[in-house]
């Protein structure tokens, strides 16, 4: 019975993805020892900038032909949602990465409404190599590329992995801590629990052409700082570091999550227009409204990821600089 289920699973996957763009955006290696980097873009289908950046990166690597140490693999996240330019179809693919959910995969995939389960199973198959034991001690890193519905400078989601602290400190962009404490079931949480250094990077607003450029810049910084490209390529690193620095519009580079507004089922939530990421807000300021009236800011701080799209469960967050806490 289990074998039949496994065969059915494989057949469903092959049928579901045979007429779609490839899961693999690209893979590059020259066979030289070095880090292994897995990059997932478009796990939310209305966030295509990361896919564009990966396509540009692999084209640059192929044309450059300078020595390259290690391997980088780029993957599409939610392929069907990317084709339809929707965050998700039936379920948020970046909330399904829980052990109890993954254990149900064979049955969920046979559901008529199980598109995201099919995506999860196929993406997981491509990422299983992350958790395989390696004879080499070279770093293994997972990067999740995103964009936001509100205008935003690029920023990092820091889940507290000490192995990444030195990298983050070198990059001239803000990072936000604590999001992993309130949002569960993400891909990077799943692989962090399996010992893989993982982080998310937000390149900017969905529709902003600079978002793809920011994703590309971050990937080049990562390749440079992990030693994948030789020092002769450091001029390229400097160019992309300057590009990212020029997009940052906040005075602080380290923030911590302090408040989350979670949208309830059936709530007619609507953000007030005009907010951008990292914009200062004050206690008592009107931020949004619903069927019951106005929604006020609970504290002084900076608004983070205000929701300006139909799909999503989080209306907004409030963050504060870590430095103000004396840390």
PDB file of C-alpha atoms in Angstrom:
ATOM      1  CA  UNK A   1       0.000   0.000   0.000  1.00  0.00           C
ATOM      2  CA  UNK A   2       2.783   2.415   0.922  1.00  0.00           C
ATOM      3  CA  UNK A   3       4.598   1.590  -2.314  1.00  0.00           C
ATOM      4  CA  UNK A   4       1.436   2.278  -4.310  1.00  0.00           C
ATOM      5  CA  UNK A   5       1.016   5.619  -2.563  1.00  0.00           C
ATOM      6  CA  UNK A   6       4.608   6.499  -3.395  1.00  0.00           C
ATOM      7  CA  UNK A   7       4.066   5.611  -7.065  1.00  0.00           C
ATOM      8  CA  UNK A   8       0.884   7.681  -7.118  1.00  0.00           C
ATOM      9  CA  UNK A   9       2.779  10.561  -5.583  1.00  0.00           C
ATOM     10  CA  UNK A  10       5.477  10.443  -8.247  1.00  0.00           C
ATOM     11  CA  UNK A  11       2.908  10.170 -11.029  1.00  0.00           C
ATOM     12  CA  UNK A  12       0.990  13.149  -9.661  1.00  0.00           C
ATOM     13  CA  UNK A  13       4.150  15.224  -9.462  1.00  0.00           C
ATOM     14  CA  UNK A  14       5.239  14.340 -12.981  1.00  0.00           C
ATOM     15  CA  UNK A  15       1.807  15.161 -14.406  1.00  0.00           C
ATOM     16  CA  UNK A  16       1.469  18.381 -12.423  1.00  0.00           C
ATOM     17  CA  UNK A  17       4.815  19.844 -13.437  1.00  0.00           C
ATOM     18  CA  UNK A  18       5.351  18.463 -16.939  1.00  0.00           C
ATOM     19  CA  UNK A  19       3.801  21.516 -18.639  1.00  0.00           C
ATOM     20  CA  UNK A  20       5.238  24.182 -16.315  1.00  0.00           C
ATOM     21  CA  UNK A  21       8.517  26.101 -16.117  1.00  0.00           C
ATOM     22  CA  UNK A  22      11.310  24.048 -14.614  1.00  0.00           C
ATOM     23  CA  UNK A  23      11.689  24.040 -10.849  1.00  0.00           C
ATOM     24  CA  UNK A  24      15.404  24.647 -11.368  1.00  0.00           C
ATOM     25  CA  UNK A  25      16.223  28.191 -12.489  1.00  0.00           C
ATOM     26  CA  UNK A  26      19.884  27.296 -12.767  1.00  0.00           C
ATOM     27  CA  UNK A  27      22.838  25.486 -11.238  1.00  0.00           C
ATOM     28  CA  UNK A  28      26.474  26.489 -11.437  1.00  0.00           C
ATOM     29  CA  UNK A  29      29.677  24.783 -10.367  1.00  0.00           C
ATOM     30  CA  UNK A  30      33.151  24.225 -11.766  1.00  0.00           C
ATOM     31  CA  UNK A  31      33.746  21.164  -9.619  1.00  0.00           C
ATOM     32  CA  UNK A  32      35.954  23.054  -7.162  1.00  0.00           C
ATOM     33  CA  UNK A  33      35.448  22.504  -3.437  1.00  0.00           C
ATOM     34  CA  UNK A  34      33.498  25.222  -1.675  1.00  0.00           C
ATOM     35  CA  UNK A  35      30.172  26.212  -0.148  1.00  0.00           C
ATOM     36  CA  UNK A  36      26.851  24.857  -1.375  1.00  0.00           C
ATOM     37  CA  UNK A  37      24.208  27.547  -1.729  1.00  0.00           C
ATOM     38  CA  UNK A  38      20.528  26.869  -2.389  1.00  0.00           C
ATOM     39  CA  UNK A  39      18.374  29.862  -3.346  1.00  0.00           C
ATOM     40  CA  UNK A  40      14.571  29.698  -3.516  1.00  0.00           C
ATOM     41  CA  UNK A  41      12.701  32.519  -5.268  1.00  0.00           C
ATOM     42  CA  UNK A  42       8.976  33.008  -5.696  1.00  0.00           C
ATOM     43  CA  UNK A  43       7.714  30.854  -2.847  1.00  0.00           C
ATOM     44  CA  UNK A  44       5.008  33.525  -2.989  1.00  0.00           C
ATOM     45  CA  UNK A  45       3.834  33.746  -6.582  1.00  0.00           C
ATOM     46  CA  UNK A  46       3.364  37.519  -6.661  1.00  0.00           C
ATOM     47  CA  UNK A  47       7.056  37.982  -5.841  1.00  0.00           C
ATOM     48  CA  UNK A  48       8.880  37.207  -9.123  1.00  0.00           C
ATOM     49  CA  UNK A  49      11.869  39.543  -8.659  1.00  0.00           C
ATOM     50  CA  UNK A  50      14.011  36.815  -7.126  1.00  0.00           C
ATOM     51  CA  UNK A  51      13.511  34.562 -10.145  1.00  0.00           C
ATOM     52  CA  UNK A  52      14.586  37.404 -12.446  1.00  0.00           C
ATOM     53  CA  UNK A  53      17.679  37.973 -10.302  1.00  0.00           C
ATOM     54  CA  UNK A  54      18.625  34.291 -10.401  1.00  0.00           C
ATOM     55  CA  UNK A  55      18.330  34.219 -14.186  1.00  0.00           C
ATOM     56  CA  UNK A  56      20.648  37.213 -14.418  1.00  0.00           C
ATOM     57  CA  UNK A  57      23.092  35.732 -11.930  1.00  0.00           C
ATOM     58  CA  UNK A  58      23.464  32.435 -13.783  1.00  0.00           C
ATOM     59  CA  UNK A  59      23.916  34.293 -17.079  1.00  0.00           C
ATOM     60  CA  UNK A  60      26.683  36.374 -15.484  1.00  0.00           C
ATOM     61  CA  UNK A  61      28.400  33.324 -14.016  1.00  0.00           C
ATOM     62  CA  UNK A  62      28.325  31.482 -17.341  1.00  0.00           C
ATOM     63  CA  UNK A  63      29.751  34.441 -19.258  1.00  0.00           C
ATOM     64  CA  UNK A  64      32.304  35.392 -16.614  1.00  0.00           C
ATOM     65  CA  UNK A  65      34.046  32.004 -16.326  1.00  0.00           C
ATOM     66  CA  UNK A  66      36.289  33.173 -13.493  1.00  0.00           C
ATOM     67  CA  UNK A  67      37.185  30.446 -10.966  1.00  0.00           C
ATOM     68  CA  UNK A  68      34.206  29.491  -8.830  1.00  0.00           C
ATOM     69  CA  UNK A  69      34.455  27.507  -5.608  1.00  0.00           C
ATOM     70  CA  UNK A  70      31.442  25.472  -4.566  1.00  0.00           C
ATOM     71  CA  UNK A  71      27.983  25.292  -6.082  1.00  0.00           C
ATOM     72  CA  UNK A  72      24.903  27.498  -6.283  1.00  0.00           C
ATOM     73  CA  UNK A  73      21.457  26.153  -7.179  1.00  0.00           C
ATOM     74  CA  UNK A  74      18.443  28.389  -7.835  1.00  0.00           C
ATOM     75  CA  UNK A  75      14.886  27.067  -7.530  1.00  0.00           C
ATOM     76  CA  UNK A  76      11.419  28.430  -8.243  1.00  0.00           C
ATOM     77  CA  UNK A  77       9.100  28.223  -5.256  1.00  0.00           C
ATOM     78  CA  UNK A  78       5.383  28.192  -6.089  1.00  0.00           C
ATOM     79  CA  UNK A  79       5.473  27.621  -9.852  1.00  0.00           C
ATOM     80  CA  UNK A  80       1.729  27.743 -10.508  1.00  0.00           C
ATOM     81  CA  UNK A  81       1.240  30.846  -8.365  1.00  0.00           C
ATOM     82  CA  UNK A  82       4.147  32.522 -10.176  1.00  0.00           C
ATOM     83  CA  UNK A  83       2.401  31.860 -13.475  1.00  0.00           C
ATOM     84  CA  UNK A  84      -0.788  33.456 -12.145  1.00  0.00           C
ATOM     85  CA  UNK A  85       0.979  36.270 -10.247  1.00  0.00           C
ATOM     86  CA  UNK A  86      -0.805  35.322  -7.019  1.00  0.00           C
ATOM     87  CA  UNK A  87       0.700  34.958  -3.562  1.00  0.00           C
ATOM     88  CA  UNK A  88      -0.793  31.474  -3.381  1.00  0.00           C
ATOM     89  CA  UNK A  89      -3.698  29.491  -4.823  1.00  0.00           C
ATOM     90  CA  UNK A  90      -5.208  27.599  -1.884  1.00  0.00           C
ATOM     91  CA  UNK A  91      -2.673  27.803   0.940  1.00  0.00           C
ATOM     92  CA  UNK A  92       0.434  29.850   1.699  1.00  0.00           C
ATOM     93  CA  UNK A  93       3.332  27.637   0.605  1.00  0.00           C
ATOM     94  CA  UNK A  94       5.586  29.356   3.140  1.00  0.00           C
ATOM     95  CA  UNK A  95       3.396  28.259   6.067  1.00  0.00           C
ATOM     96  CA  UNK A  96       3.276  24.523   5.286  1.00  0.00           C
ATOM     97  CA  UNK A  97       6.798  23.553   6.381  1.00  0.00           C
ATOM     98  CA  UNK A  98       5.827  21.758   9.577  1.00  0.00           C
ATOM     99  CA  UNK A  99       6.716  18.172  10.368  1.00  0.00           C
ATOM    100  CA  UNK A 100       3.096  17.185  10.993  1.00  0.00           C
ATOM    101  CA  UNK A 101       2.050  18.683   7.659  1.00  0.00           C
ATOM    102  CA  UNK A 102       4.872  17.158   5.650  1.00  0.00           C
ATOM    103  CA  UNK A 103       4.022  13.749   7.114  1.00  0.00           C
ATOM    104  CA  UNK A 104       0.563  14.104   5.508  1.00  0.00           C
ATOM    105  CA  UNK A 105       1.932  14.910   2.070  1.00  0.00           C
ATOM    106  CA  UNK A 106       0.880  11.754   0.159  1.00  0.00           C
ATOM    107  CA  UNK A 107      -2.764  12.166   1.158  1.00  0.00           C
ATOM    108  CA  UNK A 108      -2.839  15.937   0.791  1.00  0.00           C
ATOM    109  CA  UNK A 109      -1.421  15.722  -2.732  1.00  0.00           C
ATOM    110  CA  UNK A 110      -4.404  13.684  -3.899  1.00  0.00           C
ATOM    111  CA  UNK A 111      -6.818  16.411  -2.763  1.00  0.00           C
ATOM    112  CA  UNK A 112      -8.402  18.357  -5.623  1.00  0.00           C
ATOM    113  CA  UNK A 113      -7.440  21.582  -3.828  1.00  0.00           C
ATOM    114  CA  UNK A 114      -3.928  20.433  -3.057  1.00  0.00           C
ATOM    115  CA  UNK A 115      -1.880  22.552  -5.499  1.00  0.00           C
ATOM    116  CA  UNK A 116       0.391  23.942  -2.789  1.00  0.00           C
ATOM    117  CA  UNK A 117       0.908  20.433  -1.429  1.00  0.00           C
ATOM    118  CA  UNK A 118       2.129  19.345  -4.855  1.00  0.00           C
ATOM    119  CA  UNK A 119       4.465  22.338  -4.912  1.00  0.00           C
ATOM    120  CA  UNK A 120       5.696  21.528  -1.407  1.00  0.00           C
ATOM    121  CA  UNK A 121       6.434  17.893  -2.256  1.00  0.00           C
ATOM    122  CA  UNK A 122       8.322  18.758  -5.436  1.00  0.00           C
ATOM    123  CA  UNK A 123      10.279  21.604  -3.850  1.00  0.00           C
ATOM    124  CA  UNK A 124      11.146  19.404  -0.894  1.00  0.00           C
ATOM    125  CA  UNK A 125      12.449  16.721  -3.252  1.00  0.00           C
ATOM    126  CA  UNK A 126      14.812  19.289  -4.777  1.00  0.00           C
ATOM    127  CA  UNK A 127      15.965  20.527  -1.369  1.00  0.00           C
ATOM    128  CA  UNK A 128      16.528  17.189   0.354  1.00  0.00           C
ATOM    129  CA  UNK A 129      20.227  17.378  -0.505  1.00  0.00           C
ATOM    130  CA  UNK A 130      20.474  20.210   2.010  1.00  0.00           C
ATOM    131  CA  UNK A 131      19.967  17.864   4.929  1.00  0.00           C
ATOM    132  CA  UNK A 132      22.170  15.049   3.630  1.00  0.00           C
ATOM    133  CA  UNK A 133      25.353  14.453   5.647  1.00  0.00           C
ATOM    134  CA  UNK A 134      28.435  15.858   3.925  1.00  0.00           C
ATOM    135  CA  UNK A 135      32.006  14.631   4.168  1.00  0.00           C
ATOM    136  CA  UNK A 136      33.176  18.182   3.524  1.00  0.00           C
ATOM    137  CA  UNK A 137      33.020  20.842   6.225  1.00  0.00           C
ATOM    138  CA  UNK A 138      32.216  23.565   3.701  1.00  0.00           C
ATOM    139  CA  UNK A 139      29.209  25.782   4.526  1.00  0.00           C
ATOM    140  CA  UNK A 140      25.721  24.912   3.322  1.00  0.00           C
ATOM    141  CA  UNK A 141      23.370  27.897   3.105  1.00  0.00           C
ATOM    142  CA  UNK A 142      19.703  28.300   2.170  1.00  0.00           C
ATOM    143  CA  UNK A 143      18.459  31.702   0.972  1.00  0.00           C
ATOM    144  CA  UNK A 144      14.770  32.576   0.580  1.00  0.00           C
ATOM    145  CA  UNK A 145      14.146  35.602  -1.689  1.00  0.00           C
ATOM    146  CA  UNK A 146      11.053  37.760  -1.160  1.00  0.00           C
ATOM    147  CA  UNK A 147       9.548  41.178  -1.869  1.00  0.00           C
ATOM    148  CA  UNK A 148       6.926  43.319  -0.103  1.00  0.00           C
ATOM    149  CA  UNK A 149       3.552  44.833  -0.998  1.00  0.00           C
ATOM    150  CA  UNK A 150       4.532  48.232   0.456  1.00  0.00           C
ATOM    151  CA  UNK A 151       7.438  50.387  -0.742  1.00  0.00           C
ATOM    152  CA  UNK A 152      10.591  49.230   1.031  1.00  0.00           C
ATOM    153  CA  UNK A 153      14.339  49.295   1.062  1.00  0.00           C
ATOM    154  CA  UNK A 154      15.972  45.837   1.039  1.00  0.00           C
ATOM    155  CA  UNK A 155      16.333  44.046   4.376  1.00  0.00           C
ATOM    156  CA  UNK A 156      17.203  40.714   5.974  1.00  0.00           C
ATOM    157  CA  UNK A 157      15.085  38.449   8.165  1.00  0.00           C
ATOM    158  CA  UNK A 158      17.445  37.371  10.949  1.00  0.00           C
ATOM    159  CA  UNK A 159      16.378  34.164  12.721  1.00  0.00           C
ATOM    160  CA  UNK A 160      19.274  34.272  15.157  1.00  0.00           C
ATOM    161  CA  UNK A 161      21.687  31.868  13.451  1.00  0.00           C
ATOM    162  CA  UNK A 162      25.113  32.786  14.842  1.00  0.00           C
ATOM    163  CA  UNK A 163      26.812  31.276  11.773  1.00  0.00           C
ATOM    164  CA  UNK A 164      25.386  34.098   9.672  1.00  0.00           C
ATOM    165  CA  UNK A 165      26.152  36.993  12.026  1.00  0.00           C
ATOM    166  CA  UNK A 166      29.512  37.825  10.440  1.00  0.00           C
ATOM    167  CA  UNK A 167      27.906  37.974   6.997  1.00  0.00           C
ATOM    168  CA  UNK A 168      25.033  40.146   8.165  1.00  0.00           C
ATOM    169  CA  UNK A 169      27.433  42.554   9.857  1.00  0.00           C
ATOM    170  CA  UNK A 170      29.252  43.081   6.555  1.00  0.00           C
ATOM    171  CA  UNK A 171      26.150  43.915   4.567  1.00  0.00           C
ATOM    172  CA  UNK A 172      24.948  47.562   4.529  1.00  0.00           C
ATOM    173  CA  UNK A 173      21.255  46.763   4.919  1.00  0.00           C
ATOM    174  CA  UNK A 174      18.882  46.553   7.884  1.00  0.00           C
ATOM    175  CA  UNK A 175      17.963  43.272   9.483  1.00  0.00           C
ATOM    176  CA  UNK A 176      14.917  42.429  11.552  1.00  0.00           C
ATOM    177  CA  UNK A 177      14.979  39.911  14.397  1.00  0.00           C
ATOM    178  CA  UNK A 178      12.117  38.035  16.001  1.00  0.00           C
ATOM    179  CA  UNK A 179       9.821  37.431  13.036  1.00  0.00           C
ATOM    180  CA  UNK A 180      10.437  33.695  13.336  1.00  0.00           C
ATOM    181  CA  UNK A 181       8.926  33.806  16.830  1.00  0.00           C
ATOM    182  CA  UNK A 182       5.473  34.794  15.561  1.00  0.00           C
ATOM    183  CA  UNK A 183       5.291  33.304  12.049  1.00  0.00           C
ATOM    184  CA  UNK A 184       5.446  29.530  11.972  1.00  0.00           C
ATOM    185  CA  UNK A 185       5.761  26.932   9.223  1.00  0.00           C
ATOM    186  CA  UNK A 186       8.291  28.735   7.032  1.00  0.00           C
ATOM    187  CA  UNK A 187      10.811  27.007   4.821  1.00  0.00           C
ATOM    188  CA  UNK A 188      13.818  28.533   6.549  1.00  0.00           C
ATOM    189  CA  UNK A 189      12.515  27.412   9.960  1.00  0.00           C
ATOM    190  CA  UNK A 190      12.185  23.856   8.663  1.00  0.00           C
ATOM    191  CA  UNK A 191      15.773  23.706   7.442  1.00  0.00           C
ATOM    192  CA  UNK A 192      17.232  25.630  10.378  1.00  0.00           C
ATOM    193  CA  UNK A 193      15.773  22.907  12.614  1.00  0.00           C
ATOM    194  CA  UNK A 194      17.838  20.474  10.540  1.00  0.00           C
ATOM    195  CA  UNK A 195      21.069  22.373  11.073  1.00  0.00           C
ATOM    196  CA  UNK A 196      21.140  24.378   7.823  1.00  0.00           C
ATOM    197  CA  UNK A 197      22.190  28.031   7.943  1.00  0.00           C
ATOM    198  CA  UNK A 198      19.142  29.807   6.493  1.00  0.00           C
ATOM    199  CA  UNK A 199      17.880  33.336   6.032  1.00  0.00           C
ATOM    200  CA  UNK A 200      15.343  35.368   4.068  1.00  0.00           C
ATOM    201  CA  UNK A 201      16.058  38.502   2.071  1.00  0.00           C
ATOM    202  CA  UNK A 202      13.438  41.027   0.982  1.00  0.00           C
ATOM    203  CA  UNK A 203      14.556  42.957  -2.091  1.00  0.00           C
ATOM    204  CA  UNK A 204      11.946  45.735  -2.164  1.00  0.00           C
ATOM    205  CA  UNK A 205       8.402  46.221  -3.412  1.00  0.00           C
ATOM    206  CA  UNK A 206       6.860  43.609  -5.719  1.00  0.00           C
ATOM    207  CA  UNK A 207       6.533  45.924  -8.727  1.00  0.00           C
ATOM    208  CA  UNK A 208       9.724  47.933  -8.239  1.00  0.00           C
ATOM    209  CA  UNK A 209      12.341  47.096 -10.938  1.00  0.00           C
ATOM    210  CA  UNK A 210      15.035  47.736  -8.327  1.00  0.00           C
ATOM    211  CA  UNK A 211      13.886  44.701  -6.343  1.00  0.00           C
ATOM    212  CA  UNK A 212      15.459  42.272  -8.831  1.00  0.00           C
ATOM    213  CA  UNK A 213      18.640  44.379  -8.851  1.00  0.00           C
ATOM    214  CA  UNK A 214      18.761  44.246  -5.057  1.00  0.00           C
ATOM    215  CA  UNK A 215      18.326  40.465  -5.066  1.00  0.00           C
ATOM    216  CA  UNK A 216      21.168  40.168  -7.561  1.00  0.00           C
ATOM    217  CA  UNK A 217      23.360  42.454  -5.458  1.00  0.00           C
ATOM    218  CA  UNK A 218      22.741  40.409  -2.314  1.00  0.00           C
ATOM    219  CA  UNK A 219      23.597  37.164  -4.096  1.00  0.00           C
ATOM    220  CA  UNK A 220      26.908  38.590  -5.319  1.00  0.00           C
ATOM    221  CA  UNK A 221      27.758  39.747  -1.796  1.00  0.00           C
ATOM    222  CA  UNK A 222      26.960  36.263  -0.524  1.00  0.00           C
ATOM    223  CA  UNK A 223      29.147  34.582  -3.163  1.00  0.00           C
ATOM    224  CA  UNK A 224      31.997  36.979  -2.452  1.00  0.00           C
ATOM    225  CA  UNK A 225      31.867  36.764   1.329  1.00  0.00           C
ATOM    226  CA  UNK A 226      31.593  32.963   1.361  1.00  0.00           C
ATOM    227  CA  UNK A 227      34.665  32.707  -0.869  1.00  0.00           C
ATOM    228  CA  UNK A 228      32.909  31.311  -3.936  1.00  0.00           C
ATOM    229  CA  UNK A 229      34.496  33.915  -6.199  1.00  0.00           C
ATOM    230  CA  UNK A 230      38.173  34.980  -6.034  1.00  0.00           C
ATOM    231  CA  UNK A 231      39.430  38.294  -4.718  1.00  0.00           C
ATOM    232  CA  UNK A 232      39.803  39.514  -8.295  1.00  0.00           C
ATOM    233  CA  UNK A 233      36.010  39.792  -8.321  1.00  0.00           C
ATOM    234  CA  UNK A 234      35.923  42.067  -5.274  1.00  0.00           C
ATOM    235  CA  UNK A 235      35.400  45.110  -7.495  1.00  0.00           C
ATOM    236  CA  UNK A 236      32.032  43.636  -8.423  1.00  0.00           C
ATOM    237  CA  UNK A 237      31.314  43.142  -4.719  1.00  0.00           C
ATOM    238  CA  UNK A 238      32.039  46.789  -4.007  1.00  0.00           C
ATOM    239  CA  UNK A 239      29.700  47.873  -6.781  1.00  0.00           C
ATOM    240  CA  UNK A 240      26.821  45.816  -5.434  1.00  0.00           C
ATOM    241  CA  UNK A 241      27.484  46.817  -1.819  1.00  0.00           C
ATOM    242  CA  UNK A 242      27.283  50.472  -2.857  1.00  0.00           C
ATOM    243  CA  UNK A 243      24.062  49.757  -4.740  1.00  0.00           C
ATOM    244  CA  UNK A 244      22.409  48.243  -1.678  1.00  0.00           C
ATOM    245  CA  UNK A 245      23.682  50.984   0.614  1.00  0.00           C
ATOM    246  CA  UNK A 246      22.213  53.639  -1.680  1.00  0.00           C
ATOM    247  CA  UNK A 247      18.731  52.116  -1.347  1.00  0.00           C
ATOM    248  CA  UNK A 248      18.636  52.113   2.466  1.00  0.00           C
ATOM    249  CA  UNK A 249      16.467  54.898   3.831  1.00  0.00           C
ATOM    250  CA  UNK A 250      16.534  54.219   7.577  1.00  0.00           C
ATOM    251  CA  UNK A 251      19.054  55.301  10.207  1.00  0.00           C
ATOM    252  CA  UNK A 252      19.269  51.935  11.962  1.00  0.00           C
ATOM    253  CA  UNK A 253      20.514  48.603  10.673  1.00  0.00           C
ATOM    254  CA  UNK A 254      19.225  46.299  13.412  1.00  0.00           C
ATOM    255  CA  UNK A 255      15.614  46.039  14.526  1.00  0.00           C
ATOM    256  CA  UNK A 256      13.545  43.713  16.677  1.00  0.00           C
ATOM    257  CA  UNK A 257       9.896  42.819  16.255  1.00  0.00           C
ATOM    258  CA  UNK A 258       7.686  44.232  19.017  1.00  0.00           C
ATOM    259  CA  UNK A 259       4.106  43.891  17.798  1.00  0.00           C
ATOM    260  CA  UNK A 260       2.125  41.916  15.248  1.00  0.00           C
ATOM    261  CA  UNK A 261      -1.369  42.727  14.025  1.00  0.00           C
ATOM    262  CA  UNK A 262      -2.879  39.430  12.946  1.00  0.00           C
ATOM    263  CA  UNK A 263      -5.944  39.611  10.686  1.00  0.00           C
ATOM    264  CA  UNK A 264      -8.829  37.486  11.962  1.00  0.00           C
ATOM    265  CA  UNK A 265     -10.886  35.210   9.727  1.00  0.00           C
ATOM    266  CA  UNK A 266     -13.597  37.279   8.063  1.00  0.00           C
ATOM    267  CA  UNK A 267     -12.101  40.608   9.133  1.00  0.00           C
ATOM    268  CA  UNK A 268     -12.428  43.411   6.569  1.00  0.00           C
ATOM    269  CA  UNK A 269      -8.914  44.726   7.197  1.00  0.00           C
ATOM    270  CA  UNK A 270      -7.595  47.625   5.156  1.00  0.00           C
ATOM    271  CA  UNK A 271      -4.357  49.526   5.669  1.00  0.00           C
ATOM    272  CA  UNK A 272      -4.498  53.284   5.485  1.00  0.00           C
ATOM    273  CA  UNK A 273      -2.763  54.358   2.258  1.00  0.00           C
ATOM    274  CA  UNK A 274       0.738  55.753   2.039  1.00  0.00           C
ATOM    275  CA  UNK A 275       2.784  53.740   4.534  1.00  0.00           C
ATOM    276  CA  UNK A 276       6.193  52.380   3.556  1.00  0.00           C
ATOM    277  CA  UNK A 277       8.427  49.901   5.319  1.00  0.00           C
ATOM    278  CA  UNK A 278      10.541  51.302   8.189  1.00  0.00           C
ATOM    279  CA  UNK A 279       8.451  54.491   8.326  1.00  0.00           C
ATOM    280  CA  UNK A 280       8.324  55.999  11.859  1.00  0.00           C
ATOM    281  CA  UNK A 281       4.923  55.711  13.555  1.00  0.00           C
ATOM    282  CA  UNK A 282       3.596  56.924  16.905  1.00  0.00           C
ATOM    283  CA  UNK A 283       1.368  55.453  19.589  1.00  0.00           C
ATOM    284  CA  UNK A 284      -2.248  56.315  18.822  1.00  0.00           C
ATOM    285  CA  UNK A 285      -1.662  56.976  15.122  1.00  0.00           C
ATOM    286  CA  UNK A 286      -4.311  55.537  12.791  1.00  0.00           C
ATOM    287  CA  UNK A 287      -2.722  52.733  10.749  1.00  0.00           C
ATOM    288  CA  UNK A 288      -5.658  50.759   9.376  1.00  0.00           C
ATOM    289  CA  UNK A 289      -9.375  50.103   9.690  1.00  0.00           C
ATOM    290  CA  UNK A 290     -11.835  47.218   9.636  1.00  0.00           C
ATOM    291  CA  UNK A 291     -15.578  46.670   9.942  1.00  0.00           C
ATOM    292  CA  UNK A 292     -15.450  47.839  13.572  1.00  0.00           C
ATOM    293  CA  UNK A 293     -13.639  51.112  12.934  1.00  0.00           C
ATOM    294  CA  UNK A 294     -10.124  52.520  13.140  1.00  0.00           C
ATOM    295  CA  UNK A 295      -7.028  50.536  14.138  1.00  0.00           C
ATOM    296  CA  UNK A 296      -4.445  52.523  16.102  1.00  0.00           C
ATOM    297  CA  UNK A 297      -0.708  52.088  16.507  1.00  0.00           C
ATOM    298  CA  UNK A 298      -0.049  50.482  19.929  1.00  0.00           C
ATOM    299  CA  UNK A 299       3.410  52.010  20.497  1.00  0.00           C
ATOM    300  CA  UNK A 300       6.111  54.249  19.093  1.00  0.00           C
ATOM    301  CA  UNK A 301       8.346  52.542  16.576  1.00  0.00           C
ATOM    302  CA  UNK A 302       8.600  51.794  12.878  1.00  0.00           C
ATOM    303  CA  UNK A 303       5.920  50.163  10.770  1.00  0.00           C
ATOM    304  CA  UNK A 304       7.047  46.930   9.149  1.00  0.00           C
ATOM    305  CA  UNK A 305       5.485  45.102   6.210  1.00  0.00           C
ATOM    306  CA  UNK A 306       2.101  46.891   6.080  1.00  0.00           C
ATOM    307  CA  UNK A 307      -0.260  44.784   3.994  1.00  0.00           C
ATOM    308  CA  UNK A 308      -1.274  46.244   0.636  1.00  0.00           C
ATOM    309  CA  UNK A 309      -2.435  43.052  -1.079  1.00  0.00           C
ATOM    310  CA  UNK A 310      -5.456  40.793  -0.865  1.00  0.00           C
ATOM    311  CA  UNK A 311      -3.784  37.660   0.476  1.00  0.00           C
ATOM    312  CA  UNK A 312      -2.023  37.523   3.818  1.00  0.00           C
ATOM    313  CA  UNK A 313      -2.804  37.100   7.519  1.00  0.00           C
ATOM    314  CA  UNK A 314      -0.561  39.829   8.932  1.00  0.00           C
ATOM    315  CA  UNK A 315      -1.845  43.396   8.708  1.00  0.00           C
ATOM    316  CA  UNK A 316       1.336  45.055   9.919  1.00  0.00           C
ATOM    317  CA  UNK A 317       4.146  44.774  12.430  1.00  0.00           C
ATOM    318  CA  UNK A 318       5.835  47.332  14.677  1.00  0.00           C
ATOM    319  CA  UNK A 319       9.603  47.113  15.082  1.00  0.00           C
ATOM    320  CA  UNK A 320      12.067  49.073  17.216  1.00  0.00           C
ATOM    321  CA  UNK A 321      15.839  49.559  16.905  1.00  0.00           C
ATOM    322  CA  UNK A 322      17.856  47.204  19.067  1.00  0.00           C
ATOM    323  CA  UNK A 323      20.212  50.045  20.042  1.00  0.00           C
ATOM    324  CA  UNK A 324      17.409  51.824  21.870  1.00  0.00           C
ATOM    325  CA  UNK A 325      17.172  48.868  24.238  1.00  0.00           C
ATOM    326  CA  UNK A 326      20.788  49.273  25.268  1.00  0.00           C
ATOM    327  CA  UNK A 327      21.854  46.042  23.634  1.00  0.00           C
TER     328      UNK A 327
END
